[in-house]
Amino acid sequence: MNHVMPPPPCGAPGTTNVLPPGRPPELLRPAGGITLRRRSPDHAPALNAAVRANLDHLRPWLEWAAEAPSAARTAELTAAGAAAWDAGTDFIYLAVPDAEPGRVIGSFGLHGRIGPGALEIGYWLDAGHGGRGIATAAARTVAAAALALPGIHRVEIHCDPANTPSAGVARRLGFRLDRVIASPVRSPGETGRKQIWVQEQPPTGPETV
């Protein structure tokens, strides 16, 4: 997993928010027997249960997983996420098994915090659903939705080099490792470095003979 963070308020100091002229679909269907649904306040109880059940799995890599969220806190963040979607700064999906439509097993987001023309993909997946290709399929679908947006020509995945499952998702999707940068350590599994994986929209133009 990598950083699916609570969305910042639009225009918050120190954040970079982009406003794509379009919005991705609110429902995506990757392979693997799951559906990605736009996160809504109705999902808050199932999301809270999923996060609390996965704290040990998430804590090494995600700062916000340092302690169990209350139901009220999850509801607050879910409402903020709905507002961020409407504002065009963050688009957060929840992974829901087709066989268990009331359950949440992960989150996949597109975040407008890396400058104009680009979105960052963040994700986490329930520990019991790893190793089945679900994260790769979902991230592929989310990346395609991002690159289909007007004005978006690049998507990125950021992860710590020690977070090999997240790096493996980026590698399997054909993302290019663009650079490794210094990064503050905010979670116990982090090394102080961050990999920046990039996928770009192929350039379009007149055909040449």
PDB file of C-alpha atoms in Angstrom:
ATOM      1  CA  MET A   1       0.000   0.000   0.000  1.00  0.00           C
ATOM      2  CA  ASN A   2       1.022   3.611  -0.290  1.00  0.00           C
ATOM      3  CA  HIS A   3      -0.338   6.885   0.862  1.00  0.00           C
ATOM      4  CA  VAL A   4      -4.097   7.206   0.638  1.00  0.00           C
ATOM      5  CA  MET A   5      -4.287  10.141   3.007  1.00  0.00           C
ATOM      6  CA  PRO A   6      -7.225  12.100   4.374  1.00  0.00           C
ATOM      7  CA  PRO A   7      -7.885  14.828   1.790  1.00  0.00           C
ATOM      8  CA  PRO A   8      -6.707  18.326   2.727  1.00  0.00           C
ATOM      9  CA  PRO A   9      -9.139  21.230   2.613  1.00  0.00           C
ATOM     10  CA  CYS A  10      -9.139  22.883  -0.787  1.00  0.00           C
ATOM     11  CA  GLY A  11      -6.468  25.547  -0.890  1.00  0.00           C
ATOM     12  CA  ALA A  12      -4.869  24.507   2.407  1.00  0.00           C
ATOM     13  CA  PRO A  13      -1.390  25.985   2.932  1.00  0.00           C
ATOM     14  CA  GLY A  14       1.379  23.745   1.652  1.00  0.00           C
ATOM     15  CA  THR A  15      -0.867  21.686  -0.614  1.00  0.00           C
ATOM     16  CA  THR A  16      -1.120  21.628  -4.398  1.00  0.00           C
ATOM     17  CA  ASN A  17      -4.650  21.123  -5.651  1.00  0.00           C
ATOM     18  CA  VAL A  18      -5.501  20.670  -9.305  1.00  0.00           C
ATOM     19  CA  LEU A  19      -8.931  21.097 -10.791  1.00  0.00           C
ATOM     20  CA  PRO A  20      -9.347  18.809 -13.805  1.00  0.00           C
ATOM     21  CA  PRO A  21     -12.224  19.949 -15.995  1.00  0.00           C
ATOM     22  CA  GLY A  22     -13.741  16.468 -15.781  1.00  0.00           C
ATOM     23  CA  ARG A  23     -14.387  13.832 -13.153  1.00  0.00           C
ATOM     24  CA  PRO A  24     -13.634  10.104 -13.311  1.00  0.00           C
ATOM     25  CA  PRO A  25     -16.516   7.605 -13.251  1.00  0.00           C
ATOM     26  CA  GLU A  26     -17.998   7.039  -9.813  1.00  0.00           C
ATOM     27  CA  LEU A  27     -18.011   3.274 -10.417  1.00  0.00           C
ATOM     28  CA  LEU A  28     -15.125   1.250 -11.834  1.00  0.00           C
ATOM     29  CA  ARG A  29     -15.001  -2.499 -12.439  1.00  0.00           C
ATOM     30  CA  PRO A  30     -11.491  -3.942 -12.461  1.00  0.00           C
ATOM     31  CA  ALA A  31     -10.839  -7.645 -12.770  1.00  0.00           C
ATOM     32  CA  GLY A  32     -10.701  -9.765  -9.635  1.00  0.00           C
ATOM     33  CA  GLY A  33     -14.283  -9.816  -8.413  1.00  0.00           C
ATOM     34  CA  ILE A  34     -14.354  -6.355  -6.900  1.00  0.00           C
ATOM     35  CA  THR A  35     -16.001  -3.047  -7.693  1.00  0.00           C
ATOM     36  CA  LEU A  36     -14.480   0.356  -6.996  1.00  0.00           C
ATOM     37  CA  ARG A  37     -17.153   2.737  -5.753  1.00  0.00           C
ATOM     38  CA  ARG A  38     -16.851   6.432  -5.075  1.00  0.00           C
ATOM     39  CA  ARG A  39     -16.464   6.773  -1.303  1.00  0.00           C
ATOM     40  CA  SER A  40     -19.598   8.203   0.286  1.00  0.00           C
ATOM     41  CA  PRO A  41     -20.851   8.831   3.839  1.00  0.00           C
ATOM     42  CA  ASP A  42     -22.894   5.609   3.608  1.00  0.00           C
ATOM     43  CA  HIS A  43     -19.620   3.651   3.506  1.00  0.00           C
ATOM     44  CA  ALA A  44     -18.241   5.102   6.754  1.00  0.00           C
ATOM     45  CA  PRO A  45     -19.153   2.193   9.097  1.00  0.00           C
ATOM     46  CA  ALA A  46     -17.733  -0.501   6.776  1.00  0.00           C
ATOM     47  CA  LEU A  47     -14.630   1.597   6.096  1.00  0.00           C
ATOM     48  CA  ASN A  48     -14.023   2.141   9.804  1.00  0.00           C
ATOM     49  CA  ALA A  49     -14.296  -1.601  10.422  1.00  0.00           C
ATOM     50  CA  ALA A  50     -11.845  -2.348   7.603  1.00  0.00           C
ATOM     51  CA  VAL A  51      -9.253   0.163   8.810  1.00  0.00           C
ATOM     52  CA  ARG A  52      -9.467  -1.028  12.411  1.00  0.00           C
ATOM     53  CA  ALA A  53      -9.068  -4.654  11.301  1.00  0.00           C
ATOM     54  CA  ASN A  54      -5.956  -3.772   9.274  1.00  0.00           C
ATOM     55  CA  LEU A  55      -4.069  -1.423  11.589  1.00  0.00           C
ATOM     56  CA  ASP A  56      -1.097  -3.760  12.086  1.00  0.00           C
ATOM     57  CA  HIS A  57      -0.900  -4.232   8.315  1.00  0.00           C
ATOM     58  CA  LEU A  58      -1.121  -0.499   7.526  1.00  0.00           C
ATOM     59  CA  ARG A  59       0.825   1.064  10.396  1.00  0.00           C
ATOM     60  CA  PRO A  60       4.358   0.522   8.977  1.00  0.00           C
ATOM     61  CA  TRP A  61       3.602   2.656   5.904  1.00  0.00           C
ATOM     62  CA  LEU A  62       0.693   4.979   6.644  1.00  0.00           C
ATOM     63  CA  GLU A  63       0.978   7.795   9.137  1.00  0.00           C
ATOM     64  CA  TRP A  64      -2.777   7.968   9.675  1.00  0.00           C
ATOM     65  CA  ALA A  65      -2.841   4.319  10.812  1.00  0.00           C
ATOM     66  CA  ALA A  66      -0.890   5.070  13.989  1.00  0.00           C
ATOM     67  CA  GLU A  67      -4.055   4.644  16.040  1.00  0.00           C
ATOM     68  CA  ALA A  68      -7.537   3.252  15.534  1.00  0.00           C
ATOM     69  CA  PRO A  69      -9.950   5.854  14.169  1.00  0.00           C
ATOM     70  CA  SER A  70     -13.237   6.457  15.927  1.00  0.00           C
ATOM     71  CA  ALA A  71     -16.457   6.029  13.992  1.00  0.00           C
ATOM     72  CA  ALA A  72     -16.933   9.803  14.184  1.00  0.00           C
ATOM     73  CA  ARG A  73     -13.465  10.465  12.757  1.00  0.00           C
ATOM     74  CA  THR A  74     -14.039   8.102   9.821  1.00  0.00           C
ATOM     75  CA  ALA A  75     -17.399   9.750   9.141  1.00  0.00           C
ATOM     76  CA  GLU A  76     -15.723  13.178   9.218  1.00  0.00           C
ATOM     77  CA  LEU A  77     -12.997  12.135   6.766  1.00  0.00           C
ATOM     78  CA  THR A  78     -15.524  10.437   4.506  1.00  0.00           C
ATOM     79  CA  ALA A  79     -17.561  13.646   4.335  1.00  0.00           C
ATOM     80  CA  ALA A  80     -14.381  15.603   3.575  1.00  0.00           C
ATOM     81  CA  GLY A  81     -13.559  13.122   0.822  1.00  0.00           C
ATOM     82  CA  ALA A  82     -16.978  13.628  -0.752  1.00  0.00           C
ATOM     83  CA  ALA A  83     -16.395  17.396  -0.753  1.00  0.00           C
ATOM     84  CA  ALA A  84     -12.927  16.937  -2.261  1.00  0.00           C
ATOM     85  CA  TRP A  85     -14.401  14.831  -5.094  1.00  0.00           C
ATOM     86  CA  ASP A  86     -16.931  17.562  -5.857  1.00  0.00           C
ATOM     87  CA  ALA A  87     -14.138  20.158  -5.761  1.00  0.00           C
ATOM     88  CA  GLY A  88     -11.995  18.071  -8.127  1.00  0.00           C
ATOM     89  CA  THR A  89      -8.970  17.758  -5.838  1.00  0.00           C
ATOM     90  CA  ASP A  90      -9.215  14.104  -4.759  1.00  0.00           C
ATOM     91  CA  PHE A  91     -11.122  11.120  -6.105  1.00  0.00           C
ATOM     92  CA  ILE A  92     -11.277   8.272  -3.581  1.00  0.00           C
ATOM     93  CA  TYR A  93     -12.756   4.851  -4.271  1.00  0.00           C
ATOM     94  CA  LEU A  94     -13.483   1.980  -1.931  1.00  0.00           C
ATOM     95  CA  ALA A  95     -12.879  -1.608  -3.026  1.00  0.00           C
ATOM     96  CA  VAL A  96     -16.006  -3.696  -2.410  1.00  0.00           C
ATOM     97  CA  PRO A  97     -16.157  -7.463  -3.102  1.00  0.00           C
ATOM     98  CA  ASP A  98     -18.916  -8.318  -5.541  1.00  0.00           C
ATOM     99  CA  ALA A  99     -19.815 -11.282  -3.331  1.00  0.00           C
ATOM    100  CA  GLU A 100     -20.001  -9.123  -0.173  1.00  0.00           C
ATOM    101  CA  PRO A 101     -21.372  -5.727  -1.223  1.00  0.00           C
ATOM    102  CA  GLY A 102     -21.574  -4.460   2.358  1.00  0.00           C
ATOM    103  CA  ARG A 103     -17.873  -4.990   3.030  1.00  0.00           C
ATOM    104  CA  VAL A 104     -14.879  -2.730   2.310  1.00  0.00           C
ATOM    105  CA  ILE A 105     -11.499  -4.358   1.596  1.00  0.00           C
ATOM    106  CA  GLY A 106      -9.410  -1.378   0.583  1.00  0.00           C
ATOM    107  CA  SER A 107      -9.181   2.103  -0.845  1.00  0.00           C
ATOM    108  CA  PHE A 108      -7.777   3.481  -4.099  1.00  0.00           C
ATOM    109  CA  GLY A 109      -7.472   7.213  -4.616  1.00  0.00           C
ATOM    110  CA  LEU A 110      -6.420   9.825  -7.137  1.00  0.00           C
ATOM    111  CA  HIS A 111      -4.863  12.823  -5.433  1.00  0.00           C
ATOM    112  CA  GLY A 112      -4.267  16.255  -6.918  1.00  0.00           C
ATOM    113  CA  ARG A 113      -1.223  17.100  -4.829  1.00  0.00           C
ATOM    114  CA  ILE A 114       1.668  16.779  -7.294  1.00  0.00           C
ATOM    115  CA  GLY A 115       1.060  19.741  -9.558  1.00  0.00           C
ATOM    116  CA  PRO A 116      -0.918  20.539 -12.693  1.00  0.00           C
ATOM    117  CA  GLY A 117      -1.575  17.883 -15.305  1.00  0.00           C
ATOM    118  CA  ALA A 118      -0.881  14.985 -12.931  1.00  0.00           C
ATOM    119  CA  LEU A 119      -2.555  12.847 -10.271  1.00  0.00           C
ATOM    120  CA  GLU A 120      -0.988  10.590  -7.661  1.00  0.00           C
ATOM    121  CA  ILE A 121      -2.433   7.121  -7.045  1.00  0.00           C
ATOM    122  CA  GLY A 122      -2.684   6.021  -3.431  1.00  0.00           C
ATOM    123  CA  TYR A 123      -3.995   2.668  -2.237  1.00  0.00           C
ATOM    124  CA  TRP A 124      -4.241   0.122   0.529  1.00  0.00           C
ATOM    125  CA  LEU A 125      -5.713  -3.370   0.543  1.00  0.00           C
ATOM    126  CA  ASP A 126      -6.963  -5.656   3.277  1.00  0.00           C
ATOM    127  CA  ALA A 127      -4.209  -8.001   4.475  1.00  0.00           C
ATOM    128  CA  GLY A 128      -6.275 -11.088   3.711  1.00  0.00           C
ATOM    129  CA  HIS A 129      -6.722 -10.123   0.058  1.00  0.00           C
ATOM    130  CA  GLY A 130      -3.073  -9.640  -0.859  1.00  0.00           C
ATOM    131  CA  GLY A 131      -1.311 -11.799  -3.411  1.00  0.00           C
ATOM    132  CA  ARG A 132      -4.368 -12.219  -5.636  1.00  0.00           C
ATOM    133  CA  GLY A 133      -3.671  -9.458  -8.154  1.00  0.00           C
ATOM    134  CA  ILE A 134      -6.477  -7.292  -6.784  1.00  0.00           C
ATOM    135  CA  ALA A 135      -4.309  -4.246  -6.018  1.00  0.00           C
ATOM    136  CA  THR A 136      -2.667  -4.420  -9.444  1.00  0.00           C
ATOM    137  CA  ALA A 137      -5.991  -4.721 -11.279  1.00  0.00           C
ATOM    138  CA  ALA A 138      -7.573  -1.903  -9.283  1.00  0.00           C
ATOM    139  CA  ALA A 139      -4.581   0.417  -9.660  1.00  0.00           C
ATOM    140  CA  ARG A 140      -4.519  -0.269 -13.414  1.00  0.00           C
ATOM    141  CA  THR A 141      -8.189   0.698 -13.693  1.00  0.00           C
ATOM    142  CA  VAL A 142      -7.732   3.837 -11.589  1.00  0.00           C
ATOM    143  CA  ALA A 143      -4.679   4.901 -13.611  1.00  0.00           C
ATOM    144  CA  ALA A 144      -6.623   4.493 -16.862  1.00  0.00           C
ATOM    145  CA  ALA A 145      -9.479   6.578 -15.454  1.00  0.00           C
ATOM    146  CA  ALA A 146      -7.020   9.304 -14.461  1.00  0.00           C
ATOM    147  CA  LEU A 147      -5.332   9.447 -17.859  1.00  0.00           C
ATOM    148  CA  ALA A 148      -8.731   9.645 -19.544  1.00  0.00           C
ATOM    149  CA  LEU A 149      -9.442  12.947 -17.780  1.00  0.00           C
ATOM    150  CA  PRO A 150      -9.002  16.118 -19.834  1.00  0.00           C
ATOM    151  CA  GLY A 151      -5.774  17.855 -18.910  1.00  0.00           C
ATOM    152  CA  ILE A 152      -4.230  14.877 -17.083  1.00  0.00           C
ATOM    153  CA  HIS A 153      -1.174  13.470 -18.834  1.00  0.00           C
ATOM    154  CA  ARG A 154       0.746  11.827 -15.982  1.00  0.00           C
ATOM    155  CA  VAL A 155       0.009   9.571 -13.018  1.00  0.00           C
ATOM    156  CA  GLU A 156       2.460   8.718 -10.263  1.00  0.00           C
ATOM    157  CA  ILE A 157       2.818   6.161  -7.478  1.00  0.00           C
ATOM    158  CA  HIS A 158       4.938   7.168  -4.480  1.00  0.00           C
ATOM    159  CA  CYS A 159       6.203   4.532  -2.056  1.00  0.00           C
ATOM    160  CA  ASP A 160       9.056   3.779   0.283  1.00  0.00           C
ATOM    161  CA  PRO A 161      11.701   1.442  -1.223  1.00  0.00           C
ATOM    162  CA  ALA A 162      11.106  -0.930   1.700  1.00  0.00           C
ATOM    163  CA  ASN A 163       7.426  -1.189   0.768  1.00  0.00           C
ATOM    164  CA  THR A 164       8.036  -3.891  -1.808  1.00  0.00           C
ATOM    165  CA  PRO A 165       4.357  -4.796  -2.403  1.00  0.00           C
ATOM    166  CA  SER A 166       3.565  -1.234  -3.498  1.00  0.00           C
ATOM    167  CA  ALA A 167       6.661  -1.053  -5.677  1.00  0.00           C
ATOM    168  CA  GLY A 168       5.645  -4.392  -7.186  1.00  0.00           C
ATOM    169  CA  VAL A 169       2.250  -2.973  -8.200  1.00  0.00           C
ATOM    170  CA  ALA A 170       3.929  -0.032  -9.939  1.00  0.00           C
ATOM    171  CA  ARG A 171       6.400  -2.316 -11.691  1.00  0.00           C
ATOM    172  CA  ARG A 172       3.727  -4.748 -12.896  1.00  0.00           C
ATOM    173  CA  LEU A 173       1.724  -1.861 -14.340  1.00  0.00           C
ATOM    174  CA  GLY A 174       4.707  -0.705 -16.373  1.00  0.00           C
ATOM    175  CA  PHE A 175       5.326   2.472 -14.395  1.00  0.00           C
ATOM    176  CA  ARG A 176       8.827   3.889 -14.798  1.00  0.00           C
ATOM    177  CA  LEU A 177      10.947   4.514 -11.705  1.00  0.00           C
ATOM    178  CA  ASP A 178      11.698   8.168 -12.308  1.00  0.00           C
ATOM    179  CA  ARG A 179      13.703   8.997  -9.196  1.00  0.00           C
ATOM    180  CA  VAL A 180      14.283   8.302  -5.514  1.00  0.00           C
ATOM    181  CA  ILE A 181      14.135  11.303  -3.195  1.00  0.00           C
ATOM    182  CA  ALA A 182      14.671  12.020   0.486  1.00  0.00           C
ATOM    183  CA  SER A 183      11.441  11.960   2.471  1.00  0.00           C
ATOM    184  CA  PRO A 184      10.668  12.564   6.164  1.00  0.00           C
ATOM    185  CA  VAL A 185      10.104   9.384   8.163  1.00  0.00           C
ATOM    186  CA  ARG A 186       6.537   9.492   9.455  1.00  0.00           C
ATOM    187  CA  SER A 187       5.769   5.779   9.855  1.00  0.00           C
ATOM    188  CA  PRO A 188       7.786   2.979  11.493  1.00  0.00           C
ATOM    189  CA  GLY A 189       8.515   1.032   8.302  1.00  0.00           C
ATOM    190  CA  GLU A 190       9.859   3.983   6.309  1.00  0.00           C
ATOM    191  CA  THR A 191      13.514   4.458   5.413  1.00  0.00           C
ATOM    192  CA  GLY A 192      13.635   8.209   4.722  1.00  0.00           C
ATOM    193  CA  ARG A 193      13.528   7.702   0.968  1.00  0.00           C
ATOM    194  CA  LYS A 194      10.658   7.715  -1.501  1.00  0.00           C
ATOM    195  CA  GLN A 195      10.403   6.135  -4.938  1.00  0.00           C
ATOM    196  CA  ILE A 196       8.544   8.135  -7.593  1.00  0.00           C
ATOM    197  CA  TRP A 197       7.019   5.851 -10.213  1.00  0.00           C
ATOM    198  CA  VAL A 198       5.573   7.517 -13.317  1.00  0.00           C
ATOM    199  CA  GLN A 199       3.230   6.594 -16.154  1.00  0.00           C
ATOM    200  CA  GLU A 200       2.557   9.165 -18.857  1.00  0.00           C
ATOM    201  CA  GLN A 201      -0.073   9.566 -21.516  1.00  0.00           C
ATOM    202  CA  PRO A 202       1.468   8.725 -24.897  1.00  0.00           C
ATOM    203  CA  PRO A 203       1.892  11.916 -26.933  1.00  0.00           C
ATOM    204  CA  THR A 204      -0.641  12.507 -29.673  1.00  0.00           C
ATOM    205  CA  GLY A 205      -0.096  14.393 -32.871  1.00  0.00           C
ATOM    206  CA  PRO A 206      -0.268  14.174 -36.641  1.00  0.00           C
ATOM    207  CA  GLU A 207       0.756  10.860 -38.113  1.00  0.00           C
ATOM    208  CA  THR A 208       4.079  10.722 -39.880  1.00  0.00           C
ATOM    209  CA  VAL A 209       4.950   8.539 -42.824  1.00  0.00           C
TER     210      VAL A 209
END
